[in-house]
C-alpha cells in the first residue's frame, strides 16, 4: 500500500497550467474569507480549509508544486518578519522580562510533557520524542494578522506573546539543529565548536551592519519600490546567513524585523507596502499550502491510526493552554488576556513544518508517516483553535481597552499642511501623518496658495501648486491615509492660509521653514509664516527636514520656562509623543526643573513605553549647547511662544537666525503652541506675502541690539 509520501510525490492534479493555477489561488484568497466570514470562521482557517479542499487529499485540483513551496517559504518568513517589524520596541523593553518568563513557561511545559507523552505513551525513540517535543514547544504567529486588524499589536499581552515566540522558536530550532547535526555522518567535534562561533558572528553582523546599511539607503533613495525591494533583500539575506550559521531561516527573518524595526515607522508608506504585499499574496499562499499537505483521509484508518494523532493534538494544544493559564494567573491578566495569549502561542505551523520536514529527511530518518500525519493534524487543529481563541481575546480586549478620547489632546481639528516647495512635500506629509489625530476622520488636509496677480505667472503658480498637492496625496495614500486638498488663489498668501484655517477649523498647521535670504531680519521666519503666527493662535510648526522622518533615531525637545502654563502645552506634547511612538525613537526633553515634572507625569500616564530622557535646563540660553548633540539622524524641536504670552522671552526674537547659523546640519521644527485669545494684528491684503501692518512688541534693549547687529 503506498505511503502518504509516495502519494504526495505521484499525485497528478487536474489543473496544471500556471495561468489557471494562479487564477484558482487568487480566487481562493478572495472568496474563502468572504464565504466563511458569514459563518464567523476566521479567514486564516478558511484558507487552510480551502487548501485541504483543492489539494491532493481533497478534490485534487492543484498539486503542491514548486510555486507553493517558494511562495509558502516567503510567507513563513513574512509572518515572522512582520511580527518583529510591528513590535513596539519600547514595549518590548518594558515587558521583555515578562515575555522571557512566558517564553520559558510555554517552552518548558510543552517540551517536558510532550517528550513524556511521545516516549512513554506512543513509545517513540528518544531523539524522535525530542523532535516532537520541539514541535509542541515551538509555535508560529499564524493568527497575528487578526491582532493587527483589531489594532492590538502593541498591547502588553501581544508583546509578551511575541517575545515568547522569539524565545521558543529560537530554543526549539536550536535543539533541532543539534539533533540534525548529530544525525549527519560528517559531524565532528569541530562542527560543534564552530556552531556557537558562527551563531555569534551572524548575530553581531546583523546587529551592526543592517541598521547602518538600512538607514543610509532609506535616506538616499525615497522611491517606494526600491525601498520595498531593499527591505525584502535584507530579510532574505538575514535568513540565508542564519542557515549558513546552522540556524533556521525563520530566526533570520525575525532577526531582520527586529533590527529594521526602528527604520520603518508604523504609519509610513513603506510599512503599508510591506503589510499589503504579505497579507495579500505571500501569507495566503503559505496558509493554502499548509492545508494542501494535510491528509484527512488518514483519519479513516481506524482507532490504531487515530490514537497517536489524538495524543499529539491533545498534547500540543493542552500544554500551551496550561502555560498560558499559569502566565495569566501570575501576571494578573484577566480571562480575555489569557485567551489572547493562548491563541497567539498555540498555532503550530511554520516551526512544526520545518521540524517535521527535517525529521522525514532520509539523512535524519527520525520520523515516518505516522508522525507526519499527526503533525499535519496538529497544524490543522491548532490553527483552528488559535484563530478562534485569538479572535475572541482580541475582540474582547479591544472593546475594554483605553477609550480614544483619553488620547486626543486638547483640540480635535484637522492637521493642515501648507506646501510651497517640491523637495519638501514628502517629508512634510510623512511628518503630518505621524502627528495627526488618528481617531477622527479626514484629519489631514493639504493646502497650496498661489498669488493671484491676474497674469500667466499666477496661472502657472496655480498649476504648480496642484502638482504639489497631487504628490502629497500619493504619499498619504501610500500610507493608507486619506488627505483632502485645497488649491487656492489669493492676493495675500498668509491671508489665504488664515482663511483656510478658519473655514476648515484646522487645529494645527505645518509649514516649510525656508532658507534665509540676504536682508532677512534675525527675528523673521519669512513674511508668510510671520503673518500666519500673528493672524492665528492655533499651533504652528515650521519644519525644515533634511532626512525622511523614518531615519530619525532621536528627537531633542527644548522647552522654555513656564511653558506648562500655556493652553496648548499638552497638545504639542501629545504631538511629540505620537512622533516618538511611531518612529520608535528616543525623546530627550530639555526644560526648566519646574516644567519637567509635568512632562514626566504625562509621559508616564499616557505613553509609559516611550523611551525618554529628562534633563533640566535652568537658563534658556543653554539650548545652544545642543548643537554638539545633533546630527542627520536627529530632529531638534524648539518650543517657543508668541509675543505677549506667559512663556515668551525676548531671546526668542533671534531664534530663526540662530537656527540658521548653528543648526543647519540637522532637522529642525520651531513649534508655536495653541494660545488663548484672538489675534489682534491685522494683515495687509495688498502685499503678496501679507506684510503685517502692525509689528510684534519689542523692548528698547532688544531694539538696540538688533539695530547694532544687523
XYZ file of C-alpha atoms in Angstrom:
710
model
C 0.000 0.000 0.000
C 1.550 3.345 -0.979
C 2.552 5.673 1.799
C 1.440 9.256 2.185
C 4.828 10.462 0.994
C 4.502 8.364 -2.150
C 1.026 9.744 -2.803
C 2.313 13.289 -2.407
C 5.038 12.594 -4.926
C 2.908 10.833 -7.563
C -0.451 12.644 -7.465
C -1.457 14.306 -10.730
C -3.588 17.405 -10.280
C -6.451 18.343 -12.594
C -5.107 21.868 -13.158
C -1.505 22.108 -14.314
C -1.437 25.256 -16.429
C 0.389 28.027 -14.492
C -2.146 30.676 -15.520
C -5.099 28.667 -14.228
C -3.206 27.667 -11.083
C -2.593 31.291 -10.207
C -6.201 32.197 -11.029
C -7.535 29.467 -8.722
C -5.218 30.586 -5.915
C -6.316 34.205 -6.288
C -9.938 33.049 -6.296
C -9.362 31.170 -3.042
C -7.643 34.172 -1.457
C -10.585 36.359 -2.492
C -13.575 34.089 -1.856
C -12.583 31.902 1.110
C -12.635 34.748 3.663
C -15.867 36.141 2.175
C -17.759 32.842 2.239
C -16.513 31.542 5.582
C -16.775 35.004 7.113
C -20.554 34.576 7.039
C -20.071 31.547 9.291
C -17.791 33.618 11.562
C -14.832 31.398 10.662
C -11.530 33.362 10.732
C -10.098 33.891 7.263
C -6.857 32.183 8.310
C -8.758 28.971 8.973
C -10.723 29.455 5.767
C -7.543 29.497 3.690
C -6.257 26.320 5.362
C -9.588 24.549 4.784
C -9.593 25.748 1.171
C -6.109 24.307 0.731
C -7.344 20.959 2.053
C -10.265 21.045 -0.393
C -8.268 21.764 -3.563
C -5.152 19.785 -2.615
C -4.056 16.238 -3.389
C -6.061 14.804 -0.497
C -9.234 16.697 -1.412
C -10.561 17.374 -4.904
C -7.027 17.153 -6.316
C -7.420 20.352 -8.315
C -3.920 21.611 -7.545
C -0.652 19.960 -6.650
C 1.762 21.396 -4.130
C 4.372 22.232 -6.737
C 7.458 24.412 -6.576
C 5.384 27.609 -6.700
C 3.662 26.712 -3.431
C 6.984 25.793 -1.891
C 8.562 29.084 -2.984
C 5.653 31.374 -2.089
C 4.977 29.367 1.060
C 8.572 29.782 2.196
C 8.320 33.514 1.596
C 5.028 33.501 3.524
C 6.645 31.825 6.540
C 9.411 34.395 6.547
C 6.887 37.196 6.058
C 4.882 36.182 9.132
C 7.960 36.179 11.343
C 9.304 39.384 9.779
C 6.052 41.346 10.200
C 5.660 40.108 13.759
C 9.045 41.611 14.632
C 8.537 44.712 12.474
C 5.253 45.669 14.157
C 6.704 45.284 17.634
C 6.823 48.407 19.747
C 10.437 48.217 20.885
C 9.633 50.470 23.818
C 7.010 47.958 24.926
C 9.493 45.130 24.404
C 11.906 46.898 26.735
C 9.070 47.384 29.224
C 7.615 43.861 29.011
C 10.737 41.976 27.914
C 11.235 40.296 31.270
C 7.623 39.109 31.353
C 7.968 37.920 27.755
C 11.039 35.850 28.579
C 9.247 34.439 31.614
C 6.280 33.421 29.481
C 8.668 32.080 26.852
C 10.308 29.847 29.431
C 6.892 28.590 30.574
C 5.434 27.991 27.114
C 8.603 26.184 26.051
C 9.388 24.087 29.120
C 5.883 22.781 29.880
C 5.070 21.587 26.312
C 8.606 20.248 25.833
C 8.669 18.156 29.010
C 5.080 16.889 28.821
C 5.362 16.368 25.068
C 8.536 14.315 25.384
C 6.976 12.169 28.106
C 3.794 11.510 26.097
C 5.738 10.562 22.955
C 8.289 8.440 24.794
C 6.006 6.562 27.201
C 2.539 6.663 25.575
C 3.487 6.333 21.902
C 6.834 4.570 22.502
C 8.825 6.723 20.090
C 12.610 6.700 20.224
C 14.410 9.245 22.388
C 15.513 11.508 19.527
C 12.139 11.256 17.773
C 10.471 12.262 21.033
C 12.870 15.207 21.280
C 11.892 16.401 17.789
C 8.185 16.035 18.579
C 8.715 17.891 21.862
C 10.309 20.729 19.875
C 7.184 20.835 17.691
C 4.997 21.098 20.801
C 7.225 23.767 22.362
C 7.515 25.982 19.280
C 4.685 27.922 17.714
C 4.016 30.287 14.829
C 2.175 33.609 14.942
C -0.359 32.457 12.349
C -3.172 34.468 13.950
C -1.092 37.640 14.280
C -2.895 39.358 11.349
C -6.086 39.112 13.429
C -4.377 41.073 16.203
C -3.225 43.714 13.715
C -6.754 44.207 12.381
C -8.013 44.920 15.894
C -5.180 47.418 16.474
C -3.813 45.375 19.381
C -0.265 44.796 18.148
C 1.178 46.987 20.939
C -0.947 45.581 23.743
C 1.128 44.171 26.597
C -0.339 40.667 26.153
C 0.592 40.677 22.463
C 4.105 41.990 23.106
C 4.688 39.342 25.777
C 3.446 36.638 23.407
C 5.689 37.814 20.558
C 8.746 37.928 22.822
C 7.841 34.422 23.997
C 7.555 33.354 20.350
C 11.076 34.546 19.642
C 12.371 32.654 22.682
C 10.555 29.371 21.977
C 11.311 29.419 18.254
C 14.992 30.035 18.850
C 15.244 27.374 21.573
C 13.302 24.744 19.602
C 15.158 25.275 16.339
C 18.469 25.312 18.188
C 17.719 21.885 19.675
C 16.594 20.619 16.259
C 19.838 21.873 14.732
C 21.775 19.961 17.380
C 19.774 16.763 16.741
C 20.135 17.142 12.977
C 23.857 17.701 13.326
C 24.182 14.618 15.492
C 22.490 12.523 12.783
C 24.688 13.830 9.980
C 27.509 11.439 9.082
C 30.059 14.232 8.621
C 29.603 15.877 12.036
C 32.633 16.121 14.299
C 33.857 17.875 17.406
C 34.982 20.791 15.246
C 31.407 21.189 13.965
C 30.090 21.665 17.493
C 32.917 24.003 18.418
C 32.265 26.225 15.395
C 28.477 26.272 15.847
C 28.323 28.883 18.678
C 31.053 30.903 16.956
C 29.060 31.056 13.711
C 25.886 31.976 15.594
C 27.642 34.793 17.462
C 29.215 36.091 14.241
C 25.834 36.048 12.495
C 24.070 37.951 15.284
C 26.885 40.520 15.507
C 26.861 41.084 11.734
C 23.097 41.633 11.585
C 23.027 43.929 14.622
C 25.939 46.080 13.481
C 25.612 46.187 9.688
C 21.879 46.071 8.909
C 20.821 49.257 10.795
C 23.590 51.360 9.255
C 23.007 49.931 5.800
C 19.248 50.434 6.037
C 19.443 53.966 7.398
C 21.873 55.050 4.685
C 19.785 53.555 1.871
C 16.459 54.956 3.082
C 17.988 58.413 3.417
C 19.385 58.396 -0.094
C 16.501 56.800 -2.018
C 12.841 57.675 -1.489
C 11.333 55.573 -4.289
C 8.751 53.221 -2.759
C 9.581 50.248 -4.990
C 13.311 50.488 -4.341
C 12.755 50.762 -0.593
C 10.492 47.702 -0.582
C 12.937 45.590 -2.600
C 15.802 46.686 -0.370
C 13.990 45.720 2.841
C 12.990 42.326 1.441
C 16.568 41.746 0.299
C 17.740 42.356 3.872
C 15.137 39.892 5.184
C 16.240 37.083 2.895
C 19.911 37.893 3.368
C 19.386 37.542 7.108
C 17.534 34.242 6.595
C 20.285 32.920 4.307
C 23.028 33.906 6.748
C 21.097 32.231 9.571
C 21.080 28.996 7.581
C 24.818 29.299 6.972
C 25.279 29.629 10.723
C 23.360 26.386 11.270
C 20.097 28.044 12.352
C 16.708 28.162 10.631
C 15.727 30.890 8.183
C 12.706 31.712 10.363
C 15.012 33.099 13.015
C 16.828 35.122 10.381
C 13.592 36.735 9.180
C 12.566 37.528 12.752
C 16.010 38.963 13.475
C 15.801 41.182 10.393
C 12.452 42.539 11.567
C 13.900 43.424 14.960
C 16.867 45.384 13.615
C 14.840 47.127 10.870
C 12.007 47.951 13.281
C 13.197 51.468 14.086
C 13.740 52.351 10.411
C 10.139 51.746 9.286
C 7.534 53.923 11.056
C 4.243 52.201 11.675
C 2.220 54.626 9.526
C 4.788 55.109 6.763
C 4.149 54.222 3.100
C 6.903 51.606 3.306
C 5.158 49.818 6.175
C 1.906 49.865 4.236
C 3.636 48.329 1.203
C 5.229 45.585 3.294
C 1.970 44.647 5.001
C -0.077 44.844 1.803
C 2.085 42.513 -0.267
C 2.485 40.000 2.551
C -1.177 39.857 3.584
C -2.469 39.884 0.011
C -0.256 37.206 -1.533
C 2.604 35.516 0.304
C 0.943 34.718 3.643
C -2.270 33.364 1.999
C -0.111 31.227 -0.310
C 1.609 29.770 2.742
C -1.692 29.004 4.505
C -3.171 27.353 1.408
C -0.007 25.269 1.070
C -0.314 24.136 4.693
C -3.862 22.946 4.022
C -2.754 21.024 0.924
C -0.316 18.930 2.973
C -2.947 17.726 5.453
C -4.296 14.240 4.663
C -7.739 13.987 6.244
C -8.222 10.507 4.736
C -5.714 9.117 7.219
C -8.350 9.628 9.915
C -10.298 6.734 8.392
C -7.525 4.268 9.182
C -9.182 3.009 12.367
C -8.520 3.502 16.056
C -4.921 2.309 15.779
C -4.116 5.087 13.305
C -6.266 7.697 15.020
C -4.992 7.193 18.579
C -1.433 8.548 18.039
C -2.806 11.568 16.196
C -5.220 12.383 19.011
C -2.396 12.107 21.549
C -0.248 14.508 19.536
C -3.077 17.007 19.015
C -4.209 16.944 22.644
C -0.644 17.300 23.925
C 0.173 20.191 21.604
C -2.958 22.189 22.487
C -3.377 21.427 26.194
C 0.245 22.090 27.130
C 0.118 25.534 25.516
C -3.140 26.268 27.360
C -1.582 25.263 30.683
C 1.388 27.581 30.092
C -0.914 30.487 29.143
C -3.144 29.928 32.173
C -0.160 29.916 34.536
C 1.256 33.089 32.974
C -2.117 34.867 33.111
C -2.517 33.888 36.764
C 0.975 35.041 37.734
C 0.833 38.215 35.621
C -2.603 39.310 36.823
C -4.287 39.145 33.399
C -7.999 38.502 33.041
C -9.689 35.758 31.034
C -9.570 37.760 27.807
C -5.827 38.256 28.148
C -5.380 34.538 28.764
C -7.355 33.616 25.632
C -5.366 36.060 23.512
C -2.103 34.745 24.948
C -3.190 31.156 24.306
C -4.395 31.936 20.784
C -1.145 33.580 19.739
C 1.095 30.843 21.143
C -0.964 27.778 20.238
C -0.674 27.583 16.438
C 1.904 25.043 15.258
C 2.621 25.823 11.614
C 5.909 27.211 10.338
C 8.134 25.755 13.041
C 6.271 22.442 13.018
C 6.564 22.183 9.239
C 10.273 22.968 9.350
C 10.915 20.402 12.083
C 8.838 17.604 10.544
C 10.461 18.128 7.144
C 13.844 17.783 8.825
C 12.658 14.655 10.643
C 11.452 12.850 7.493
C 14.620 13.723 5.600
C 16.379 10.459 4.641
C 19.646 11.730 6.122
C 17.936 12.147 9.503
C 15.298 9.394 9.358
C 13.692 10.034 12.742
C 10.079 10.472 11.558
C 7.719 8.481 9.378
C 4.198 8.592 8.000
C 2.528 8.386 11.405
C 4.358 11.383 12.820
C 3.874 13.290 9.561
C 0.095 12.781 9.556
C -0.110 13.506 13.269
C 1.841 16.719 12.821
C -0.371 17.795 9.928
C -3.494 17.171 12.010
C -1.900 19.103 14.873
C -1.268 22.001 12.484
C -4.906 21.981 11.368
C -6.437 21.733 14.832
C -4.027 24.154 16.481
C -4.577 26.748 13.737
C -8.350 26.365 14.121
C -8.162 26.782 17.885
C -5.606 29.589 17.569
C -7.770 31.599 15.185
C -10.868 31.243 17.354
C -9.069 31.995 20.626
C -7.180 34.975 19.199
C -10.325 36.447 17.673
C -12.220 36.046 20.933
C -9.490 37.534 23.116
C -8.530 40.385 20.761
C -12.145 41.438 20.227
C -12.886 41.487 23.953
C -9.703 43.376 24.829
C -10.277 45.895 22.029
C -13.709 46.688 23.475
C -12.403 47.104 27.022
C -9.152 48.894 26.158
C -8.480 52.586 26.689
C -11.055 54.823 25.027
C -9.810 57.033 22.186
C -10.933 60.208 23.972
C -8.182 59.756 26.534
C -5.513 60.315 23.905
C -6.886 63.006 21.621
C -5.137 66.036 23.008
C -6.647 69.437 23.650
C -8.048 70.063 20.171
C -9.680 67.797 17.620
C -9.305 69.799 14.389
C -7.638 68.922 11.114
C -3.899 68.987 10.582
C -3.229 71.497 7.786
C -0.041 71.091 5.735
C 0.956 74.105 3.623
C 3.077 73.162 0.596
C 5.325 75.631 -1.172
C 8.440 73.696 -2.264
C 8.581 70.489 -4.263
C 11.540 68.963 -2.417
C 9.787 69.209 0.979
C 6.454 67.595 0.069
C 7.367 64.034 1.067
C 8.999 64.916 4.406
C 6.195 67.281 5.453
C 3.490 64.771 4.536
C 5.192 61.923 6.372
C 5.570 64.057 9.491
C 1.936 65.167 9.314
C 0.847 61.517 9.120
C 2.838 60.818 12.279
C 1.376 63.612 14.418
C -2.198 63.787 13.097
C -5.070 62.691 15.295
C -5.802 59.098 14.199
C -9.172 58.982 15.948
C -11.044 61.481 13.790
C -11.937 61.045 10.103
C -10.328 63.195 7.416
C -7.784 64.542 9.886
C -5.237 65.531 7.222
C -5.521 68.376 4.725
C -3.051 69.752 2.186
C -3.053 73.372 1.036
C -1.291 75.308 -1.684
C -1.812 79.059 -2.024
C -0.690 80.886 -5.161
C -0.502 84.656 -5.507
C -3.264 85.868 -7.793
C -1.965 88.727 -9.937
C -4.203 88.186 -12.989
C -1.290 87.110 -15.164
C 0.025 83.973 -16.800
C 2.503 83.635 -13.952
C -0.375 83.343 -11.479
C -1.943 80.530 -13.513
C 1.425 78.789 -13.694
C 1.854 79.005 -9.926
C -1.640 77.581 -9.510
C -0.792 74.582 -11.728
C 2.451 74.078 -9.824
C 0.504 74.045 -6.559
C -1.809 71.367 -7.939
C 1.191 69.163 -8.739
C 2.479 69.608 -5.185
C -0.879 68.538 -3.764
C -1.081 65.516 -6.062
C 2.374 64.435 -4.919
C 1.328 64.857 -1.275
C -1.823 62.813 -1.850
C 0.238 59.985 -3.340
C 2.493 59.941 -0.282
C -0.509 59.904 2.055
C -2.330 57.251 0.009
C 0.754 55.031 0.113
C 0.416 55.096 3.915
C -3.312 54.333 3.592
C -4.202 57.797 4.916
C -6.850 59.935 3.283
C -5.824 63.531 2.594
C -8.109 66.325 1.485
C -6.566 69.082 -0.625
C -7.295 72.699 -1.482
C -5.508 74.671 -4.197
C -6.471 78.304 -3.926
C -5.552 81.684 -5.387
C -5.235 84.712 -3.148
C -3.966 88.259 -3.320
C -2.301 87.548 0.017
C -0.551 84.248 0.752
C -0.800 84.455 4.542
C -4.407 85.587 4.241
C -5.243 82.534 2.136
C -3.751 80.253 4.794
C -5.566 82.028 7.628
C -8.908 81.850 5.827
C -8.388 78.114 5.278
C -7.644 77.605 8.983
C -10.936 79.263 9.895
C -13.059 77.741 7.132
C -11.985 74.151 7.821
C -11.450 74.519 11.582
C -7.828 73.357 11.439
C -6.191 72.630 14.771
C -2.538 72.748 13.748
C -0.554 73.992 10.767
C 2.695 72.602 9.351
C 4.698 74.991 7.173
C 8.075 74.840 5.483
C 10.942 76.646 7.204
C 12.664 78.038 4.121
C 16.325 79.001 3.849
C 17.131 82.546 4.878
C 17.878 85.127 2.215
C 20.081 88.206 2.393
C 18.471 91.081 4.234
C 16.046 88.939 6.239
C 15.740 90.233 9.827
C 17.082 87.936 12.512
C 13.643 87.677 14.076
C 11.839 86.670 10.872
C 10.846 83.197 9.732
C 9.744 84.665 6.429
C 6.849 87.029 5.744
C 4.264 84.268 5.256
C 4.970 82.350 8.473
C 5.372 85.586 10.444
C 1.917 86.751 9.442
C 0.282 83.381 9.985
C 1.659 83.465 13.532
C 0.251 86.944 14.052
C -3.091 86.128 12.486
C -3.843 82.862 14.312
C -3.301 81.415 17.756
C -3.531 77.811 16.598
C -0.487 75.555 16.851
C 2.038 76.271 14.082
C 5.012 74.054 13.248
C 7.735 75.481 10.997
C 9.633 72.461 9.687
C 12.963 72.002 7.981
C 13.514 68.300 7.349
C 16.792 67.213 5.786
C 16.143 63.440 6.013
C 12.981 61.272 5.898
C 11.360 61.042 9.364
C 11.706 57.261 9.346
C 15.503 57.523 9.601
C 15.473 59.648 12.766
C 16.893 57.998 15.866
C 16.418 60.792 18.403
C 14.184 63.815 18.912
C 15.524 66.584 21.158
C 12.860 68.907 22.568
C 13.779 72.239 24.174
C 11.063 73.877 26.273
C 11.121 77.410 27.701
C 10.306 78.135 31.357
C 6.600 78.359 32.269
C 5.584 76.507 29.089
C 3.257 74.363 31.222
C 1.008 77.396 31.748
C 0.167 77.695 28.046
C -3.178 76.269 26.964
C -1.561 74.213 24.186
C 1.044 72.564 26.424
C -0.392 69.042 26.455
C -1.449 69.274 22.828
C 2.056 69.811 21.448
C 3.411 67.292 23.950
C 0.976 64.709 22.575
C 2.147 65.507 19.039
C 5.779 64.949 20.016
C 4.823 61.697 21.753
C 2.969 60.465 18.673
C 6.043 61.195 16.606
C 8.303 59.346 19.031
C 5.879 56.434 19.269
C 5.506 55.999 15.518
C 9.229 56.398 14.829
C 10.179 54.381 17.925
C 12.969 56.854 18.627
C 14.337 58.317 21.848
C 12.883 61.593 23.154
C 15.143 63.976 25.083
C 13.314 66.762 26.929
C 15.372 69.795 27.997
C 13.318 72.099 30.210
C 13.293 74.049 33.450
C 13.202 71.963 36.618
C 9.678 73.242 37.359
C 8.406 72.134 33.937
C 9.917 68.636 33.787
C 7.522 67.043 36.359
C 4.528 67.936 34.167
C 6.186 66.332 31.138
C 7.277 63.241 33.062
C 3.825 62.793 34.588
C 2.094 62.995 31.210
C 4.552 60.537 29.676
C 4.116 58.022 32.480
C 0.318 58.212 32.323
C -0.207 58.315 28.556
C 2.926 56.853 26.973
C 4.737 54.704 29.546
C 6.515 52.594 26.917
C 8.210 55.534 25.182
C 11.943 55.870 25.683
C 12.518 59.346 27.079
C 15.116 61.347 28.973
C 14.548 64.443 31.116
C 17.345 66.957 31.534
C 16.997 70.212 33.499
C 17.878 73.426 31.685
C 17.970 76.337 34.109
C 18.625 79.076 31.551
C 17.080 79.293 28.105
C 20.397 80.281 26.520
C 21.723 76.803 27.346
C 19.806 75.323 24.412
C 22.568 76.426 22.024
C 24.868 73.814 23.574
C 22.673 71.147 21.971
C 24.294 71.803 18.599
C 27.026 69.371 19.640
C 24.435 66.607 20.226
C 22.602 66.872 16.913
C 23.215 65.280 13.532
C 21.440 63.969 10.459
C 19.645 61.281 12.461
C 18.357 63.845 14.995
C 15.463 66.295 14.968
C 15.539 69.392 17.157
C 12.108 70.594 18.284
C 12.253 74.118 19.707
C 9.102 75.015 21.616
C 8.639 78.764 21.611
C 5.758 81.218 22.074
C 4.177 84.263 20.509
C 4.933 87.710 21.966
C 2.763 88.751 24.884
C 2.164 85.279 26.313
C 3.404 83.908 29.599
C 6.250 81.719 28.299
C 7.504 84.275 25.775
C 11.053 85.570 26.207
C 12.838 88.337 24.341
C 15.541 85.835 23.362
C 13.005 84.244 21.021
C 13.396 87.150 18.584
C 16.659 85.865 17.123
C 15.687 82.181 17.145
C 15.373 81.963 13.326
C 18.856 83.419 12.890
C 20.451 81.090 15.457
C 18.715 78.072 13.933
C 20.175 79.018 10.559
C 23.703 79.574 11.912
C 24.114 76.770 14.454
C 21.717 74.002 13.362
C 21.975 73.863 9.582
C 23.188 70.241 9.834
C 20.060 68.781 11.431
C 16.288 68.649 11.011
C 14.540 71.405 12.957
C 10.975 72.163 13.974
C 10.017 75.506 15.503
C 6.796 74.863 17.402
C 4.380 77.623 18.420
C 1.703 76.145 20.737
C -2.008 76.891 20.906
C -2.599 80.013 22.962
C -5.583 81.836 24.415
C -7.440 84.710 22.833
C -7.996 86.029 19.336
C -5.145 87.641 17.412
C -5.259 91.411 17.351
C -2.881 92.032 14.478
C -4.265 92.708 11.028
C -2.862 91.506 7.747
C -2.466 93.808 4.759
C -4.217 92.206 1.795
C -2.366 94.307 -0.765
C 1.069 92.773 -0.197
C 1.703 89.388 -1.878
C 3.294 87.842 1.202
C 0.990 89.522 3.678
C 3.282 92.037 5.364
C 1.505 92.932 8.560
C 0.540 96.487 9.350
C 1.482 96.014 12.994
C 4.729 94.662 14.366
C 5.471 92.491 17.356
C 6.235 94.446 20.540
C 9.911 94.705 21.428
C 11.779 96.125 24.379
C 14.230 99.015 23.982
C 17.121 96.692 24.826
C 16.065 94.284 22.112
C 15.604 97.062 19.548
C 19.069 98.478 20.221
C 20.641 95.011 19.996
C 19.030 94.363 16.619
C 19.914 97.854 15.344
C 23.634 97.480 16.040
C 23.968 93.820 14.955
C 22.223 93.991 11.582
